[in-house]
Amino acid sequence: MSIIEIKVPSPGESISHVELFHWLVKEGDIVHKNAEIAELESDKATLMLVADQAGKI
């Protein structure tokens, strides 16, 4: 099984810092491509982190 790097999407020009708010999946879950896996939070917005590929967390 290979490890897939998860990249945080660009939140926008005026946002330079985001934090992981909470995971929407748990260890061992199977996820499909484009599934929402976590919520990210900045001082201006909440963003969803999606899986670039299908796989197992």
Phi, psi and omega in degrees: 000131180264158178266133179253125178284133178259124181254137178283128179293154177296121183281348182128165185297322186273357180248122182247353185217129174230155177234149174290117181277306172194153177283142175261354179232166178235165180305132180097345179293144172267130179238150177262159177304138180073009176286142176286126184243341180200159174253132176249148183228139172235182178288348184242342186201162170249130182241152176259136175263124182247153179284128177286335182220160173285151178173192181244134180281000000 
